[in-house]
Short mmCIF file of C-alpha atoms and ligand atoms in Angstrom, two decimals:
data_model
loop_
_atom_site.label_atom_id
_atom_site.label_comp_id
_atom_site.label_asym_id
_atom_site.label_seq_id
_atom_site.Cartn_x
_atom_site.Cartn_y
_atom_site.Cartn_z
CA MET A 1 47.71 35.32 41.64
CA ASP A 2 50.50 37.69 42.60
CA VAL A 3 53.65 35.84 41.70
CA THR A 4 54.09 33.34 38.90
CA ILE A 5 57.20 31.21 38.61
CA LYS A 6 57.76 29.51 35.28
CA PHE A 7 60.46 26.86 35.40
CA LEU A 8 62.61 26.62 32.28
CA GLY A 9 64.56 23.70 33.74
CA SER A 10 65.31 21.94 37.01
CA ASN A 11 68.27 19.66 36.24
CA ASP A 12 71.81 19.95 37.56
CA ALA A 13 74.93 21.00 35.66
CA VAL A 14 74.55 18.59 32.73
CA PRO A 15 70.94 18.81 31.56
CA ASP A 16 68.72 16.26 29.87
CA VAL A 17 67.32 16.78 26.38
CA ASP A 18 63.97 17.92 27.75
CA ASN A 19 65.05 19.53 31.03
CA ASP A 20 67.70 22.24 31.19
CA THR A 21 69.83 23.19 34.19
CA VAL A 22 67.65 24.98 36.75
CA SER A 23 66.44 28.38 35.62
CA PHE A 24 63.09 30.14 36.02
CA VAL A 25 61.20 33.32 35.23
CA ILE A 26 59.25 35.45 37.71
CA ASN A 27 56.13 37.12 36.30
CA ASP A 28 57.52 36.69 32.77
CA ARG A 29 60.04 39.53 33.30
CA THR A 30 62.78 38.43 35.70
CA LEU A 31 65.01 35.59 34.56
CA VAL A 32 66.97 33.78 37.27
CA ASP A 33 70.13 32.11 35.92
CA THR A 34 70.20 31.17 32.24
CA GLY A 35 70.85 27.44 32.06
CA TRP A 36 72.29 26.29 28.74
CA CYS A 37 69.50 27.38 26.38
CA ALA A 38 67.69 30.46 27.72
CA VAL A 39 66.41 31.86 24.42
CA HIS A 40 64.91 28.56 23.27
CA ASN A 41 63.48 27.82 26.72
CA LEU A 42 61.85 31.24 27.00
CA ARG A 43 60.32 31.11 23.51
CA ARG A 44 58.95 27.58 23.86
CA ASN A 45 57.28 28.74 27.10
CA GLY A 46 55.63 31.72 25.46
CA ILE A 47 57.95 34.38 26.87
CA ASP A 48 59.54 36.93 24.57
CA PRO A 49 63.28 37.10 25.46
CA LEU A 50 63.17 40.81 24.59
CA GLU A 51 60.69 41.39 27.42
CA ILE A 52 63.06 40.15 30.13
CA ASP A 53 64.14 43.28 32.02
CA HIS A 54 66.12 41.76 34.91
CA LEU A 55 68.53 38.85 34.80
CA LEU A 56 69.68 37.60 38.20
CA PHE A 57 72.65 35.31 38.60
CA THR A 58 72.99 33.28 41.77
CA HIS A 59 76.64 32.60 40.95
CA PHE A 60 78.97 32.16 38.01
CA HIS A 61 79.40 28.47 37.48
CA GLN A 62 79.00 27.80 33.80
CA ASP A 63 75.74 25.85 34.00
CA HIS A 64 74.11 28.99 35.43
CA TYR A 65 75.39 31.51 32.86
CA LEU A 66 76.19 29.45 29.78
CA SER A 67 73.48 30.96 27.57
CA LEU A 68 74.14 34.59 28.46
CA PRO A 69 75.85 35.06 25.04
CA SER A 70 72.86 33.73 23.09
CA LEU A 71 70.43 35.88 25.10
CA LEU A 72 72.44 39.05 24.42
CA PHE A 73 72.86 38.06 20.77
CA TYR A 74 69.09 37.61 20.44
CA TRP A 75 68.61 41.15 21.69
CA VAL A 76 71.12 42.73 19.32
CA MET A 77 69.88 40.69 16.35
CA ASN A 78 66.50 42.27 17.09
CA ARG A 79 68.23 45.67 17.28
CA LYS A 80 67.23 46.12 20.89
CA ASN A 81 69.48 48.24 23.08
CA LEU A 82 70.96 46.10 25.84
CA GLU A 83 70.62 48.88 28.39
CA GLY A 84 67.05 47.59 28.79
CA LEU A 85 68.50 44.50 30.46
CA ARG A 86 69.74 44.82 34.04
CA ILE A 87 72.10 42.03 35.04
CA LEU A 88 72.55 41.36 38.75
CA GLY A 89 74.97 38.92 40.32
CA PRO A 90 77.73 38.43 42.86
CA ALA A 91 79.87 41.59 42.85
CA GLU A 92 83.14 39.65 42.72
CA GLU A 93 82.42 38.20 39.27
CA VAL A 94 79.47 39.80 37.49
CA HIS A 95 81.52 42.48 35.70
CA GLN A 96 84.06 39.98 34.44
CA VAL A 97 81.53 37.50 33.06
CA VAL A 98 79.37 40.14 31.35
CA GLN A 99 82.40 41.96 29.94
CA ARG A 100 83.88 38.75 28.56
CA THR A 101 80.51 37.90 27.01
CA VAL A 102 80.37 41.32 25.34
CA GLU A 103 83.90 40.75 23.99
CA PHE A 104 83.11 37.20 22.85
CA LEU A 105 80.11 38.53 20.90
CA GLN A 106 82.29 41.32 19.42
CA LEU A 107 79.50 43.80 20.09
CA GLU A 108 81.76 46.85 19.57
CA ARG A 109 82.71 45.58 16.13
CA PHE A 110 79.36 44.33 14.84
CA PHE A 111 76.82 46.39 16.82
CA PRO A 112 78.65 49.64 17.71
CA ALA A 113 75.41 51.65 17.82
CA LEU A 114 73.76 49.48 20.46
CA SER A 115 74.24 50.06 24.17
CA LYS A 116 75.59 47.53 26.67
CA PRO A 117 73.63 45.81 29.44
CA VAL A 118 73.45 47.51 32.81
CA ILE A 119 75.46 45.61 35.42
CA ILE A 120 74.35 45.73 39.04
CA PRO A 121 76.87 44.08 41.38
CA ILE A 122 75.32 42.56 44.50
CA GLN A 123 77.01 41.80 47.81
CA ALA A 124 75.46 39.46 50.33
CA GLY A 125 73.17 41.57 52.51
CA ASP A 126 72.28 44.00 49.71
CA THR A 127 68.71 44.77 48.75
CA TYR A 128 67.41 45.95 45.39
CA GLU A 129 63.94 47.17 44.47
CA TYR A 130 62.26 47.23 41.09
CA GLY A 131 58.61 47.40 40.13
CA ASP A 132 56.51 45.38 42.56
CA PHE A 133 59.50 43.48 43.91
CA LYS A 134 62.05 43.90 46.62
CA LEU A 135 65.02 41.62 46.40
CA SER A 136 67.09 40.74 49.44
CA THR A 137 70.16 38.56 49.58
CA CYS A 138 72.35 36.49 51.83
CA ALA A 139 75.41 34.42 51.08
CA SER A 140 75.00 30.78 50.24
CA LYS A 141 77.80 28.27 50.84
CA HIS A 142 79.34 27.29 47.54
CA ASN A 143 82.85 27.13 46.15
CA VAL A 144 82.54 30.42 44.24
CA PRO A 145 80.85 33.64 45.48
CA ALA A 146 77.14 32.78 45.53
CA LEU A 147 73.90 34.39 46.67
CA CYS A 148 70.58 33.23 48.04
CA TYR A 149 67.79 35.51 46.76
CA LYS A 150 64.47 36.34 48.37
CA TYR A 151 61.88 38.12 46.22
CA THR A 152 59.18 39.98 48.12
CA HIS A 153 56.12 40.95 46.10
CA LYS A 154 55.42 44.29 47.78
CA PRO A 155 51.65 44.57 47.14
CA SER A 156 50.90 41.13 48.62
CA ALA A 157 53.98 40.70 50.88
CA LYS A 158 54.36 37.19 49.45
CA GLN A 159 57.91 35.90 49.36
CA VAL A 160 59.70 33.45 47.10
CA SER A 161 63.24 32.36 47.93
CA PHE A 162 65.90 30.60 45.90
CA THR A 163 69.08 29.23 47.45
CA GLY A 164 71.08 28.81 44.23
CA ASP A 165 73.80 26.18 44.63
CA THR A 166 74.72 25.70 48.28
CA ALA A 167 75.74 23.28 50.95
CA TRP A 168 73.81 23.29 54.24
CA HIS A 169 74.22 26.82 55.58
CA PRO A 170 72.22 27.87 58.67
CA PRO A 171 72.06 31.64 57.87
CA ILE A 172 69.86 30.74 54.90
CA VAL A 173 67.15 29.58 57.32
CA GLU A 174 66.69 33.05 58.76
CA HIS A 175 66.92 34.70 55.39
CA VAL A 176 64.13 32.63 53.80
CA ARG A 177 61.92 32.41 56.91
CA GLY A 178 58.22 32.56 56.15
CA SER A 179 58.54 32.29 52.37
CA ALA A 180 55.47 31.07 50.52
CA LEU A 181 57.81 29.09 48.27
CA LEU A 182 61.38 27.96 48.85
CA ILE A 183 63.29 26.75 45.79
CA HIS A 184 66.18 24.76 47.21
CA GLU A 185 68.86 22.83 45.39
CA ALA A 186 69.15 19.08 46.08
CA SER A 187 72.12 18.09 43.93
CA MET A 188 73.17 15.22 46.17
CA GLY A 189 69.77 13.52 46.12
CA THR A 190 69.32 11.19 49.08
CA GLN A 191 73.04 10.99 49.84
CA GLU A 192 73.83 12.48 53.26
CA VAL A 193 76.71 14.95 52.94
CA PRO A 194 78.45 17.13 55.53
CA PRO A 195 78.17 20.92 55.26
CA ASP A 196 81.81 21.06 54.19
CA ASN A 197 81.37 18.54 51.36
CA PRO A 198 83.79 19.31 48.50
CA TYR A 199 80.96 19.78 46.00
CA ALA A 200 79.40 22.48 48.20
CA HIS A 201 75.94 21.11 47.43
CA SER A 202 72.93 19.92 49.43
CA SER A 203 70.93 16.74 49.72
CA ALA A 204 67.13 16.58 49.65
CA MET A 205 67.30 16.13 53.44
CA ASP A 206 69.32 19.36 53.78
CA ALA A 207 66.65 21.16 51.76
CA VAL A 208 63.93 19.84 54.06
CA ARG A 209 65.90 20.95 57.14
CA VAL A 210 65.95 24.49 55.81
CA ALA A 211 62.28 24.41 54.75
CA GLU A 212 61.09 23.00 58.09
CA ALA A 213 63.21 25.34 60.23
CA ALA A 214 62.22 28.37 58.14
CA GLU A 215 58.52 27.41 58.19
CA VAL A 216 58.03 27.87 54.48
CA ASP A 217 54.69 26.92 52.91
CA LYS A 218 55.99 24.91 49.98
CA LEU A 219 59.33 23.36 49.01
CA CYS A 220 60.51 23.05 45.46
CA LEU A 221 63.57 20.85 44.91
CA VAL A 222 65.83 21.56 41.92
CA HIS A 223 69.35 21.07 40.52
CA GLY A 224 69.63 17.29 40.54
CA ARG A 225 70.01 14.61 37.94
CA THR A 226 66.80 13.01 36.70
CA ALA A 227 67.66 9.65 38.28
CA TYR A 228 67.61 11.30 41.73
CA ILE A 229 64.21 12.97 41.47
CA GLU A 230 61.86 10.17 42.56
CA ASP A 231 63.86 9.11 45.62
CA SER A 232 64.50 12.75 46.60
CA LEU A 233 60.79 13.53 46.45
CA ASN A 234 59.90 10.41 48.42
CA ILE A 235 62.24 11.19 51.28
CA ALA A 236 61.43 14.90 51.30
CA ARG A 237 57.69 14.13 51.46
CA GLN A 238 58.28 11.82 54.42
CA LEU A 239 60.29 14.45 56.27
CA PHE A 240 58.48 17.69 55.42
CA SER A 241 55.01 18.38 56.72
CA LYS A 242 53.95 20.53 53.76
CA GLU A 243 53.94 20.28 49.96
CA VAL A 244 57.10 19.28 48.07
CA ILE A 245 57.51 19.31 44.30
CA TRP A 246 60.31 18.85 41.79
CA PRO A 247 59.17 20.96 38.84
CA HIS A 248 59.48 19.77 35.28
CA ALA A 249 60.56 22.11 32.50
CA GLY A 250 57.64 24.36 31.63
CA GLN A 251 55.89 23.90 34.97
CA VAL A 252 54.22 26.99 36.34
CA VAL A 253 53.89 27.61 40.08
CA HIS A 254 51.53 30.32 41.33
CA VAL A 255 52.21 31.87 44.70
ZN1 ZN B 1 74.96 24.47 39.32
ZN1 ZN B 2 77.48 25.98 41.23
#
């Protein structure tokens, strides 16, 4: 297997006891969004939080970055220099959120000898390469600056895409075209919503529209409340010709 996605959670903004807000890890090294409890989620899934070398934020709503402070604190409590952690996210907000986290943790006062994380601001359209991966981005349609990420595993050319939070947004179709796995939010469940809905979120049907038009091999629905999962899966499986899942916390998907 070339790419392994470990889901730490798949719920929406207010998580359940046993399923955090959506967050996942690629090949045990790249964490995508933090959810509420990143350190606990990583450890219970056998991943050492100190081994995460890239942290990618789709956007800076709180449910996606809430446990950044505890992740950084775990590193400094283990006396690990934070420069080993590269934090990527929308250029408009990534500096502010990381800087405020550093101030909140009082790192200058309590850990003056340790370095700060490396911040890599990303604009829609940017690419970034590290190790075996090439990352490419497009804008998603949300009510704060937000990115859709596509990870290309260079040795195998396999692609995994994640929309982050978004309403229906046609440019995403082209961006994720041909992905082996599309992770698409479905916050609105089976409720039809217009692209300009005030929540700036998608339904399960919107996710299928993207998956079908982009000819992806597998659709993974995330970012919905537990009560929506069964109906969302049912309708998505009726509408989409290929496999659809809604991963549970701890589920591993091989691509
Ligand atoms: Zn969210
Ligand atoms: Zn959001």
